[in-house]
Tab-separated table of C-alpha atoms in Angstrom:
chain	number	residue	atom	x	y	z
A	1	MET	CA	-0.306	0.037	0.017
A	2	ILE	CA	2.715	2.557	1.377
A	3	GLN	CA	6.497	1.835	-0.204
A	4	LEU	CA	9.330	4.013	0.676
A	5	GLN	CA	12.379	3.720	-1.295
A	6	ASP	CA	15.804	5.246	-0.387
A	7	VAL	CA	14.185	8.506	0.765
A	8	SER	CA	16.503	11.528	1.682
A	9	LYS	CA	15.294	14.689	2.664
A	10	TRP	CA	17.351	17.999	3.642
A	11	TYR	CA	17.092	20.944	5.126
A	12	GLY	CA	19.599	23.141	3.159
A	13	ASP	CA	22.731	21.431	4.619
A	14	PHE	CA	21.371	19.632	7.097
A	15	GLN	CA	20.106	15.938	6.515
A	16	VAL	CA	16.753	15.141	8.103
A	17	LEU	CA	16.216	11.842	6.419
A	18	ASP	CA	18.667	9.462	4.844
A	19	THR	CA	17.759	6.538	2.386
A	20	CYS	CA	14.586	5.480	4.548
A	21	SER	CA	13.065	2.527	3.018
A	22	THR	CA	10.382	0.547	4.441
A	23	ALA	CA	6.657	-0.659	2.970
A	24	VAL	CA	3.492	-0.602	5.171
A	25	SER	CA	1.111	-3.491	3.552
A	26	LYS	CA	-2.924	-3.091	3.662
A	27	GLY	CA	-4.135	-3.955	6.613
A	28	GLU	CA	-0.754	-3.800	8.800
A	29	VAL	CA	-0.482	-1.225	11.299
A	30	VAL	CA	3.139	-0.087	11.877
A	31	VAL	CA	4.285	2.065	14.643
A	32	VAL	CA	7.409	4.595	14.120
A	33	CYS	CA	9.107	5.814	17.402
A	34	GLY	CA	12.287	7.710	18.436
A	35	PRO	CA	14.052	10.196	19.941
A	36	SER	CA	12.662	13.956	19.455
A	37	GLY	CA	14.303	15.321	16.353
A	38	SER	CA	14.741	11.766	14.622
A	39	GLY	CA	13.154	12.428	11.745
A	40	LYS	CA	9.855	10.704	12.185
A	41	SER	CA	7.664	13.016	12.352
A	42	THR	CA	9.384	14.166	8.709
A	43	LEU	CA	8.664	10.868	7.835
A	44	ILE	CA	5.215	10.539	7.955
A	45	LYS	CA	4.275	14.138	6.506
A	46	CYS	CA	6.519	13.088	3.140
A	47	VAL	CA	4.152	10.220	3.000
A	48	ASN	CA	1.055	12.424	1.604
A	49	GLY	CA	3.344	14.969	0.584
A	50	LEU	CA	3.338	17.492	2.780
A	51	GLU	CA	6.990	17.685	3.119
A	52	PRO	CA	8.759	17.116	-0.151
A	53	PHE	CA	11.666	15.321	-0.336
A	54	GLN	CA	15.106	15.493	-2.471
A	55	LYS	CA	15.528	11.770	-3.423
A	56	GLY	CA	13.928	8.455	-3.465
A	57	ASP	CA	10.007	7.607	-4.480
A	58	ILE	CA	7.020	7.139	-2.323
A	59	THR	CA	4.252	5.729	-3.619
A	60	VAL	CA	1.017	4.964	-2.219
A	61	ASP	CA	-1.494	2.564	-3.984
A	62	ASP	CA	0.884	2.559	-6.717
A	63	VAL	CA	0.840	6.497	-7.107
A	64	SER	CA	4.047	8.176	-7.110
A	65	VAL	CA	4.374	11.012	-4.227
A	66	GLY	CA	7.109	12.664	-5.809
A	67	ASP	CA	5.975	12.780	-9.267
A	68	LYS	CA	5.255	16.284	-10.395
A	69	ALA	CA	2.625	14.957	-12.673
A	70	THR	CA	0.694	13.366	-9.727
A	71	ASP	CA	-2.448	15.175	-8.729
A	72	LEU	CA	-1.292	15.750	-5.013
A	73	PRO	CA	-4.757	16.875	-4.021
A	74	LYS	CA	-6.775	13.922	-5.165
A	75	LEU	CA	-4.091	11.568	-3.898
A	76	ARG	CA	-4.116	13.032	-0.336
A	77	SER	CA	-8.215	12.892	-0.103
A	78	ARG	CA	-7.364	9.304	0.034
A	79	ILE	CA	-5.133	9.147	3.055
A	80	GLY	CA	-6.253	10.734	6.402
A	81	MET	CA	-4.327	12.173	8.406
A	82	VAL	CA	-4.414	13.247	12.309
A	83	PHE	CA	-2.100	15.951	13.735
A	84	GLN	CA	-0.405	16.309	17.143
A	85	ASN	CA	-2.462	19.658	17.818
A	86	PHE	CA	-5.571	18.352	16.446
A	87	GLU	CA	-5.915	21.140	13.490
A	88	LEU	CA	-9.786	21.109	13.294
A	89	PHE	CA	-10.794	24.439	11.640
A	90	PRO	CA	-11.655	27.300	14.729
A	91	HIS	CA	-14.518	28.866	12.868
A	92	ILE	CA	-16.729	26.452	11.990
A	93	THR	CA	-18.642	23.564	14.417
A	94	VAL	CA	-17.772	20.104	14.508
A	95	ALA	CA	-19.967	18.612	12.280
A	96	GLU	CA	-18.989	21.178	9.584
A	97	ASN	CA	-15.300	20.382	10.107
A	98	ILE	CA	-16.223	16.926	9.162
A	99	LYS	CA	-18.422	17.879	6.077
A	100	LEU	CA	-15.747	20.625	4.782
A	101	ALA	CA	-13.547	18.117	2.639
A	102	GLN	CA	-16.887	15.815	1.716
A	103	LEU	CA	-18.273	18.774	0.131
A	104	LYS	CA	-15.389	20.679	-1.501
A	105	VAL	CA	-12.941	17.436	-2.477
A	106	LEU	CA	-15.349	14.707	-2.955
A	107	ASN	CA	-18.376	16.754	-4.256
A	108	ARG	CA	-20.818	15.046	-2.112
A	109	ASN	CA	-24.301	16.670	-1.429
A	110	GLU	CA	-25.283	18.093	2.165
A	111	ALA	CA	-27.479	15.267	3.209
A	112	GLU	CA	-24.648	12.742	2.180
A	113	ALA	CA	-22.155	14.468	3.729
A	114	GLY	CA	-24.255	15.239	7.065
A	115	GLN	CA	-25.433	11.528	7.406
A	116	LYS	CA	-21.544	10.541	7.123
A	117	ALA	CA	-20.218	13.074	9.508
A	118	MET	CA	-23.028	11.804	12.484
A	119	GLN	CA	-22.532	8.136	11.828
A	120	LEU	CA	-18.930	9.199	12.653
A	121	LEU	CA	-19.445	11.211	15.505
A	122	GLU	CA	-21.589	8.019	16.726
A	123	ARG	CA	-18.735	6.100	16.219
A	124	VAL	CA	-16.407	8.426	18.247
A	125	GLU	CA	-19.259	8.907	21.200
A	126	LEU	CA	-19.193	12.532	19.941
A	127	ALA	CA	-23.043	12.651	18.464
A	128	ASP	CA	-24.030	15.145	21.291
A	129	GLN	CA	-21.117	17.586	20.205
A	130	ALA	CA	-21.972	18.122	16.440
A	131	ASP	CA	-22.771	21.631	16.619
A	132	LYS	CA	-20.306	22.938	19.126
A	133	PHE	CA	-17.290	24.544	18.120
A	134	PRO	CA	-13.954	23.202	18.269
A	135	ALA	CA	-12.613	25.245	21.064
A	136	GLN	CA	-15.615	24.366	23.582
A	137	LEU	CA	-14.023	20.642	23.217
A	138	SER	CA	-11.974	18.842	25.405
A	139	GLY	CA	-8.602	17.900	23.792
A	140	GLY	CA	-9.373	14.453	23.959
A	141	GLN	CA	-12.662	15.203	21.835
A	142	GLN	CA	-10.949	17.403	19.409
A	143	GLN	CA	-8.525	14.386	18.478
A	144	ARG	CA	-11.559	12.324	18.227
A	145	VAL	CA	-13.186	14.481	16.052
A	146	ALA	CA	-9.954	14.594	14.168
A	147	ILE	CA	-9.962	11.417	13.560
A	148	ALA	CA	-13.415	10.894	12.404
A	149	ARG	CA	-13.376	14.207	10.153
A	150	ALA	CA	-10.452	12.012	8.160
A	151	LEU	CA	-12.349	9.140	7.912
A	152	ALA	CA	-15.316	10.858	6.667
A	153	MET	CA	-13.008	10.952	3.274
A	154	ASP	CA	-13.250	6.775	3.355
A	155	PRO	CA	-9.466	6.702	3.573
A	156	ILE	CA	-7.325	3.805	1.985
A	157	ALA	CA	-4.730	4.187	4.933
A	158	MET	CA	-4.352	6.594	7.793
A	159	LEU	CA	-1.428	8.663	8.784
A	160	PHE	CA	-1.192	9.429	12.567
A	161	ASP	CA	1.546	12.137	13.842
A	162	GLU	CA	1.766	11.813	17.391
A	163	PRO	CA	-2.066	11.879	17.925
A	164	THR	CA	-2.096	11.692	21.608
A	165	SER	CA	1.832	13.997	22.196
A	166	ALA	CA	-0.266	17.100	23.169
A	167	LEU	CA	-2.865	15.625	25.307
A	168	ASP	CA	-3.429	15.633	29.211
A	169	PRO	CA	-2.787	12.003	30.068
A	170	GLU	CA	-6.403	11.460	31.376
A	171	MET	CA	-7.561	11.710	27.414
A	172	ILE	CA	-4.622	9.589	25.869
A	173	ASN	CA	-6.945	6.591	26.660
A	174	GLU	CA	-9.879	7.634	24.595
A	175	VAL	CA	-8.076	8.466	21.631
A	176	LEU	CA	-5.824	5.162	21.557
A	177	ASP	CA	-9.123	3.552	22.169
A	178	VAL	CA	-10.274	4.856	18.675
A	179	MET	CA	-7.263	4.125	17.155
A	180	VAL	CA	-7.123	0.236	18.661
A	181	GLU	CA	-11.037	-0.169	17.192
A	182	LEU	CA	-9.995	1.244	14.001
A	183	ALA	CA	-6.889	-0.919	13.314
A	184	SER	CA	-9.287	-3.943	14.998
A	185	ASP	CA	-11.270	-2.715	11.772
A	186	GLY	CA	-8.562	-3.229	9.343
A	187	MET	CA	-7.453	0.029	8.692
A	188	THR	CA	-4.210	0.533	7.244
A	189	MET	CA	-2.098	2.983	9.532
A	190	MET	CA	1.298	4.523	9.829
A	191	VAL	CA	1.217	5.953	13.766
A	192	VAL	CA	4.131	8.407	14.806
A	193	THR	CA	3.759	7.594	18.523
A	194	HIS	CA	5.781	7.131	21.964
A	195	GLU	CA	2.577	5.126	23.185
A	196	MET	CA	4.236	1.522	23.538
A	197	GLY	CA	1.537	0.195	25.149
A	198	PHE	CA	-0.699	1.031	21.862
A	199	ALA	CA	2.009	-0.536	19.881
A	200	ARG	CA	2.658	-3.903	21.996
A	201	ARG	CA	-1.376	-3.963	21.600
A	202	VAL	CA	-2.241	-3.363	17.987
A	203	ALA	CA	1.122	-2.601	16.216
A	204	ASN	CA	2.282	-5.411	13.463
A	205	ARG	CA	5.727	-3.959	13.124
A	206	VAL	CA	7.685	-1.407	14.495
A	207	ILE	CA	9.822	1.385	13.193
A	208	PHE	CA	12.717	3.073	15.249
A	209	MET	CA	14.271	6.277	13.945
A	210	ASP	CA	17.196	8.248	14.777
A	211	GLU	CA	19.091	10.944	13.140
A	212	GLY	CA	17.049	10.748	10.160
A	213	ARG	CA	17.742	6.741	9.430
A	214	ILE	CA	15.538	3.925	9.889
A	215	GLU	CA	17.667	1.963	12.751
A	216	GLU	CA	15.083	-1.001	13.305
A	217	ASP	CA	12.091	-2.189	11.200
A	218	CYS	CA	10.717	-5.466	12.682
A	219	SER	CA	7.763	-7.223	13.737
A	220	LYS	CA	6.606	-6.005	16.944
A	221	ASP	CA	7.756	-9.125	18.863
A	222	GLU	CA	11.046	-8.837	17.804
A	223	PHE	CA	11.549	-5.306	18.743
A	224	PHE	CA	9.942	-5.827	22.062
A	225	ASP	CA	11.781	-8.958	22.795
A	226	SER	CA	14.917	-9.677	21.214
A	227	GLN	CA	18.306	-7.629	21.449
A	228	ARG	CA	17.993	-4.632	19.461
A	229	GLY	CA	20.621	-1.787	18.781
A	230	ASP	CA	22.237	0.282	21.784
A	231	ARG	CA	19.965	3.378	20.540
A	232	ALA	CA	16.457	1.770	20.602
A	233	GLN	CA	17.524	0.232	23.610
A	234	THR	CA	18.507	3.264	25.230
A	235	PHE	CA	15.441	4.683	24.022
A	236	LEU	CA	13.274	2.311	24.942
A	237	SER	CA	14.686	2.167	28.511
A	238	LYS	CA	13.938	6.030	28.765
A	239	ILE	CA	10.660	6.407	27.624
A	240	LEU	CA	9.189	3.027	29.668
A	241	HIS	CA	10.534	3.634	32.750
A	242	HIS	CA	9.519	8.036	32.881
B	1	MET	CA	-9.075	87.703	22.310
B	2	ASN	CA	-11.311	89.599	20.102
B	3	TYR	CA	-13.255	86.786	18.388
B	4	ASN	CA	-16.841	87.825	16.990
B	5	TRP	CA	-18.504	84.234	17.371
B	6	ASP	CA	-21.047	83.515	15.080
B	7	TRP	CA	-22.097	79.793	15.038
B	8	GLY	CA	-25.004	81.139	12.539
B	9	VAL	CA	-22.938	81.106	9.905
B	10	LEU	CA	-22.472	77.194	9.666
B	11	VAL	CA	-26.537	76.890	9.117
B	12	ARG	CA	-26.290	79.926	6.477
B	13	GLU	CA	-26.310	79.351	2.896
B	14	PRO	CA	-24.165	78.839	1.192
B	15	TYR	CA	-22.025	77.778	3.896
B	16	LEU	CA	-24.192	75.040	5.141
B	17	GLU	CA	-24.183	73.896	1.435
B	18	TRP	CA	-20.745	73.543	1.336
B	19	LEU	CA	-20.198	71.777	4.492
B	20	THR	CA	-22.924	69.147	2.919
B	21	SER	CA	-21.176	68.767	0.109
B	22	GLY	CA	-17.700	68.794	1.704
B	23	PHE	CA	-18.909	65.968	4.005
B	24	THR	CA	-20.231	64.286	0.761
B	25	TRP	CA	-17.422	64.311	-0.820
B	26	THR	CA	-15.289	62.882	2.149
B	27	ILE	CA	-17.641	59.707	2.241
B	28	VAL	CA	-17.156	59.027	-1.282
B	29	VAL	CA	-13.873	59.297	-1.827
B	30	SER	CA	-13.228	57.018	1.724
B	31	LEU	CA	-15.156	54.572	0.777
B	32	THR	CA	-14.100	54.190	-2.674
B	33	ALA	CA	-10.823	54.366	-1.685
B	34	TRP	CA	-11.482	51.329	0.812
B	35	VAL	CA	-13.142	49.154	-1.239
B	36	LEU	CA	-10.022	49.475	-3.426
B	37	ALA	CA	-7.704	48.872	-0.665
B	38	PHE	CA	-9.469	46.333	0.900
B	39	SER	CA	-9.488	44.175	-1.954
B	40	LEU	CA	-5.888	44.881	-3.607
B	41	GLY	CA	-4.850	44.969	-0.285
B	42	SER	CA	-6.315	41.493	0.291
B	43	VAL	CA	-4.853	39.876	-2.779
B	44	ILE	CA	-1.245	41.542	-1.830
B	45	GLY	CA	-1.182	40.225	1.235
B	46	ILE	CA	-2.470	36.660	0.129
B	47	MET	CA	0.787	36.900	-2.075
B	48	ARG	CA	2.879	37.360	0.364
B	49	THR	CA	2.196	34.128	1.889
B	50	THR	CA	1.669	31.922	-1.240
B	51	ASN	CA	4.904	29.705	-1.856
B	52	SER	CA	5.662	31.132	-5.022
B	53	ASN	CA	8.986	33.046	-4.910
B	54	LEU	CA	7.709	35.423	-7.974
B	55	LEU	CA	4.196	36.484	-6.354
B	56	ARG	CA	5.954	36.903	-2.756
B	57	ARG	CA	8.627	39.503	-4.200
B	58	ILE	CA	5.931	41.218	-6.698
B	59	ALA	CA	3.734	41.758	-3.439
B	60	THR	CA	6.823	42.787	-1.236
B	61	CYS	CA	7.594	45.447	-3.829
B	62	TYR	CA	4.393	47.025	-3.821
B	63	VAL	CA	4.109	47.027	-0.073
B	64	GLU	CA	7.412	48.570	0.373
B	65	LEU	CA	6.886	51.104	-2.505
B	66	PHE	CA	3.483	52.322	-1.335
B	67	ARG	CA	4.017	52.486	2.330
B	68	ASN	CA	7.301	54.223	2.083
B	69	ILE	CA	6.609	57.486	0.177
B	70	PRO	CA	4.453	60.143	2.041
B	71	LEU	CA	0.752	60.156	1.141
B	72	LEU	CA	1.150	63.625	-0.005
B	73	VAL	CA	3.905	62.584	-2.272
B	74	GLN	CA	1.924	60.382	-3.755
B	75	MET	CA	-1.110	62.484	-3.864
B	76	PHE	CA	0.952	65.211	-6.028
B	77	LEU	CA	3.179	62.232	-8.283
B	78	TRP	CA	-0.298	60.932	-9.492
B	79	TYR	CA	-2.067	64.100	-10.124
B	80	PHE	CA	0.813	66.323	-11.475
B	81	VAL	CA	3.585	63.816	-13.126
B	82	PHE	CA	1.990	60.093	-13.778
B	83	PRO	CA	0.128	61.962	-16.517
B	84	GLU	CA	3.188	63.543	-18.126
B	85	LEU	CA	4.669	59.978	-18.096
B	86	LEU	CA	1.966	58.831	-20.558
B	87	PRO	CA	1.797	59.024	-24.094
B	88	GLN	CA	0.235	62.558	-24.825
B	89	ASP	CA	-3.466	61.377	-25.801
B	90	ALA	CA	-3.489	59.061	-22.575
B	91	GLY	CA	-2.359	61.964	-20.456
B	92	MET	CA	-4.484	64.614	-21.475
B	93	TRP	CA	-7.226	62.002	-21.101
B	94	VAL	CA	-6.365	61.732	-17.385
B	95	LYS	CA	-5.979	65.240	-16.911
B	96	ARG	CA	-8.674	66.249	-18.203
B	97	GLY	CA	-10.975	63.750	-20.576
B	98	MET	CA	-11.753	61.022	-17.405
B	99	PRO	CA	-15.178	61.784	-15.512
B	100	MET	CA	-14.131	63.967	-12.372
B	101	PRO	CA	-10.222	63.465	-12.547
B	102	GLU	CA	-9.534	65.057	-9.007
B	103	PHE	CA	-11.732	62.962	-7.371
B	104	THR	CA	-10.420	59.799	-9.245
B	105	THR	CA	-7.041	59.954	-8.828
B	106	ALA	CA	-7.485	61.170	-4.536
B	107	ALA	CA	-9.587	57.785	-4.570
B	108	ILE	CA	-7.072	55.762	-6.566
B	109	CYS	CA	-3.880	57.337	-4.743
B	110	LEU	CA	-5.674	56.949	-1.277
B	111	GLY	CA	-6.646	53.297	-2.152
B	112	LEU	CA	-3.630	52.180	-3.159
B	113	TYR	CA	-1.521	53.555	-0.462
B	114	THR	CA	-4.159	52.187	1.862
B	115	ALA	CA	-3.921	48.749	0.334
B	116	SER	CA	-0.193	48.455	1.546
B	117	ARG	CA	-0.967	48.837	4.725
B	118	VAL	CA	-4.135	46.905	4.455
B	119	ALA	CA	-1.959	43.903	2.609
B	120	GLU	CA	0.338	43.937	5.864
B	121	GLN	CA	-2.436	43.317	8.097
B	122	VAL	CA	-3.815	40.389	6.171
B	123	ARG	CA	-0.444	38.806	5.683
B	124	ALA	CA	-0.075	39.113	9.463
B	125	GLY	CA	-3.287	37.626	10.166
B	126	ILE	CA	-2.589	34.342	7.674
B	127	ASN	CA	0.981	33.795	9.053
B	128	SER	CA	-0.502	34.304	12.801
B	129	ILE	CA	-2.168	31.079	11.868
B	130	GLY	CA	0.495	28.515	11.495
B	131	GLN	CA	1.465	25.818	9.225
B	132	GLY	CA	-0.824	23.109	10.980
B	133	GLN	CA	-4.129	24.353	9.593
B	134	ARG	CA	-2.381	24.549	6.242
B	135	ASN	CA	-1.593	21.258	6.413
B	136	ALA	CA	-4.575	19.501	8.056
B	137	GLY	CA	-6.529	21.734	4.932
B	138	LEU	CA	-3.859	20.175	2.348
B	139	ALA	CA	-4.197	16.757	3.801
B	140	MET	CA	-7.518	16.277	3.419
B	141	GLY	CA	-7.123	17.042	0.052
B	142	LEU	CA	-8.391	20.354	-0.475
B	143	THR	CA	-6.328	22.550	-3.020
B	144	PRO	CA	-4.044	25.569	-1.876
B	145	ALA	CA	-6.543	27.832	-3.179
B	146	GLN	CA	-9.264	26.353	-1.300
B	147	VAL	CA	-7.121	25.915	1.917
B	148	TYR	CA	-7.283	30.057	1.767
B	149	ARG	CA	-10.795	30.260	0.842
B	150	TYR	CA	-12.053	27.973	3.459
B	151	VAL	CA	-9.526	27.642	6.143
B	152	LEU	CA	-6.888	30.505	6.392
B	153	LEU	CA	-8.630	33.581	5.302
B	154	PRO	CA	-11.857	32.997	7.386
B	155	VAL	CA	-9.914	32.866	10.765
B	156	ALA	CA	-6.999	35.409	9.402
B	157	TYR	CA	-9.858	38.154	8.518
B	158	ARG	CA	-11.660	37.446	11.943
B	159	ILE	CA	-8.104	37.796	13.870
B	160	ILE	CA	-7.316	41.494	11.903
B	161	VAL	CA	-10.752	43.191	12.439
B	162	PRO	CA	-8.937	45.371	15.518
B	163	PRO	CA	-5.988	46.767	13.102
B	164	LEU	CA	-8.551	46.693	10.082
B	165	THR	CA	-10.739	49.327	12.255
B	166	SER	CA	-8.063	51.788	12.932
B	167	GLU	CA	-6.878	51.386	9.139
B	168	PHE	CA	-10.865	51.818	7.820
B	169	LEU	CA	-10.819	54.918	10.560
B	170	THR	CA	-7.313	56.357	8.850
B	171	ILE	CA	-8.503	56.246	5.724
B	172	PHE	CA	-11.442	58.877	6.327
B	173	LYS	CA	-9.191	61.121	8.312
B	174	ASN	CA	-6.557	60.461	5.388
B	175	SER	CA	-9.118	61.519	2.530
B	176	SER	CA	-8.160	65.137	3.525
B	177	VAL	CA	-5.047	65.212	1.914
B	178	ALA	CA	-7.051	65.180	-1.194
B	179	LEU	CA	-7.751	68.650	-0.767
B	180	THR	CA	-4.268	69.502	-1.708
B	181	ILE	CA	-5.097	68.127	-5.690
B	182	GLY	CA	-8.415	70.186	-5.673
B	183	VAL	CA	-10.979	67.619	-4.161
B	184	LEU	CA	-13.554	69.925	-1.963
B	185	GLU	CA	-13.990	67.318	0.982
B	186	THR	CA	-14.572	68.523	4.366
B	187	THR	CA	-11.587	69.953	5.272
B	188	ALA	CA	-11.175	72.224	2.147
B	189	GLN	CA	-14.592	73.230	2.331
B	190	ALA	CA	-14.025	74.582	6.252
B	191	ARG	CA	-10.547	76.252	4.769
B	192	GLN	CA	-13.177	77.938	2.053
B	193	ILE	CA	-15.466	79.204	5.049
B	194	GLU	CA	-12.754	80.514	6.998
B	195	GLU	CA	-11.410	82.205	4.106
B	196	TYR	CA	-15.295	83.804	3.288
B	197	THR	CA	-16.082	84.510	6.717
B	198	PHE	CA	-13.242	84.702	8.994
B	199	GLN	CA	-15.151	82.668	10.822
B	200	GLY	CA	-12.465	79.821	11.444
B	201	PHE	CA	-13.419	78.288	14.814
B	202	GLU	CA	-16.426	77.570	13.875
B	203	ALA	CA	-15.460	76.289	10.588
B	204	PHE	CA	-13.013	73.889	11.919
B	205	THR	CA	-15.143	72.685	14.936
B	206	ALA	CA	-17.695	71.786	12.331
B	207	ALA	CA	-15.410	69.583	10.532
B	208	THR	CA	-13.760	68.198	13.323
B	209	VAL	CA	-17.161	67.055	14.699
B	210	LEU	CA	-18.135	65.896	10.843
B	211	TYR	CA	-15.027	63.532	11.370
B	212	ILE	CA	-15.485	62.562	14.856
B	213	ILE	CA	-19.458	61.356	13.692
B	214	VAL	CA	-18.184	59.397	10.663
B	215	THR	CA	-15.304	57.726	12.674
B	216	SER	CA	-17.813	57.113	15.717
B	217	ILE	CA	-20.456	55.401	12.864
B	218	VAL	CA	-17.533	52.923	11.820
B	219	MET	CA	-16.232	52.389	14.993
B	220	LEU	CA	-19.866	51.203	15.787
B	221	LEU	CA	-20.379	49.184	12.906
B	222	MET	CA	-16.999	47.499	13.472
B	223	ARG	CA	-17.834	46.624	16.741
B	224	PHE	CA	-20.900	44.538	15.524
B	225	VAL	CA	-19.353	42.949	13.046
B	226	GLU	CA	-16.383	41.848	15.531
B	227	GLY	CA	-19.301	40.628	18.221
B	228	ARG	CA	-21.006	38.743	14.353
B	229	VAL	CA	-17.758	37.061	13.310
B	230	SER	CA	-16.531	36.263	17.239
B	231	ILE	CA	-15.970	32.072	17.531
B	232	PRO	CA	-17.916	30.832	20.504
B	233	GLY	CA	-15.580	29.248	22.981
B	234	MET	CA	-12.656	31.525	21.746
B	235	ILE	CA	-10.770	33.873	23.713
B	236	SER	CA	-8.163	35.167	21.326
B	237	LEU	CA	-8.012	33.750	18.286
B	238	GLY	CA	-4.238	35.060	17.400
B	239	ALA	CA	-2.970	33.453	21.143
B	240	LYS	CA	-3.432	30.306	19.875
């Protein structure tokens, strides 16, 4: 489904991604972790072309992201993305947030989009908040709306960029629960997160990144059980025993 | 001080008519200029936030050119110098042929000048929103133009209501500069009344009151607008 082939990226002279290659197949959940500044967020933003890259190629459903001729808006509309800071649009209601791209990108009609919005809000247990504005919701609720907003486009894959990092601890689980459910429904997911509990529960594979390189790319069991490289070991011990 | 107060001069003809006509010109010049300033300023401001180097550069040049030349000098440049730079026929048309040359020149000049200031505010409004919102819009498949239309601008304009109010007020006050190229607006008429009747205090008091009335109306209007567009649950958009 998602293929990364020797992706490299520079900010000026500084190399943020160094020949990263991996693949996410259909229905697979891949967790990307690593210390801050390791390039994991940049990597996931390259997948839907929010960040340009200079070398290598990424294909999603056999469409090349780096190719200038690719219709990026169209490709992006098929890949859902959830951000660290939710990024709901503050000036429109929760329901309108979920309808916006359905109406403007997929050209669904108002009734269809509204129905889809309500259906998804029920799924994330926020149907009663449909007419509120984002700022009137808690962080956890906002992130669940953001997930519903991404799902409204019927994506073939979902990207999560540290979806729980900006949340208060008591709200993390309500968001993770939605993601776990999504994974068990067979959604293809690429998740940048430090939530190792989540990785243990639902990940098929774990990618560990450091200094722009993919240092480890192995199955969940291998990652948590077997001998790893020093860096990954140090990183894991830091985040598991804080 | 030996001064013969005569407030009655303000309601005697032709002076009352002069004031009324002057006030009307102030409003007409200012509103025309504002329409130009707001639309052009928005375009220039948006251009300064795009990814295109060329668009950004053009917009930056515009802003730096128009905001760094004194308004009075711009008024003279447009009225006296610009027609001479044109081919003879076109220059002649600008000076004599086009309808109401003084008014047109003043409104365009004031509009272009104020556009540079509106542009900076629009740019600041958009830039205060941050890359995250832009990314969220793009990630769901909106085109860059749609991201501006549905995501960035609705929030940016809300953020800049207060500075835009100042700009809107300033345009009424700056319209008095138009008297230097012969537009008989409020200040020009007040001066004329002073010259005819020597009742300068009364004439300029009347002008002052007229400016205060119009700016008060603008302030009330903008406060109403600000209330109407405020977003429930948000205290300060700019702080996000």
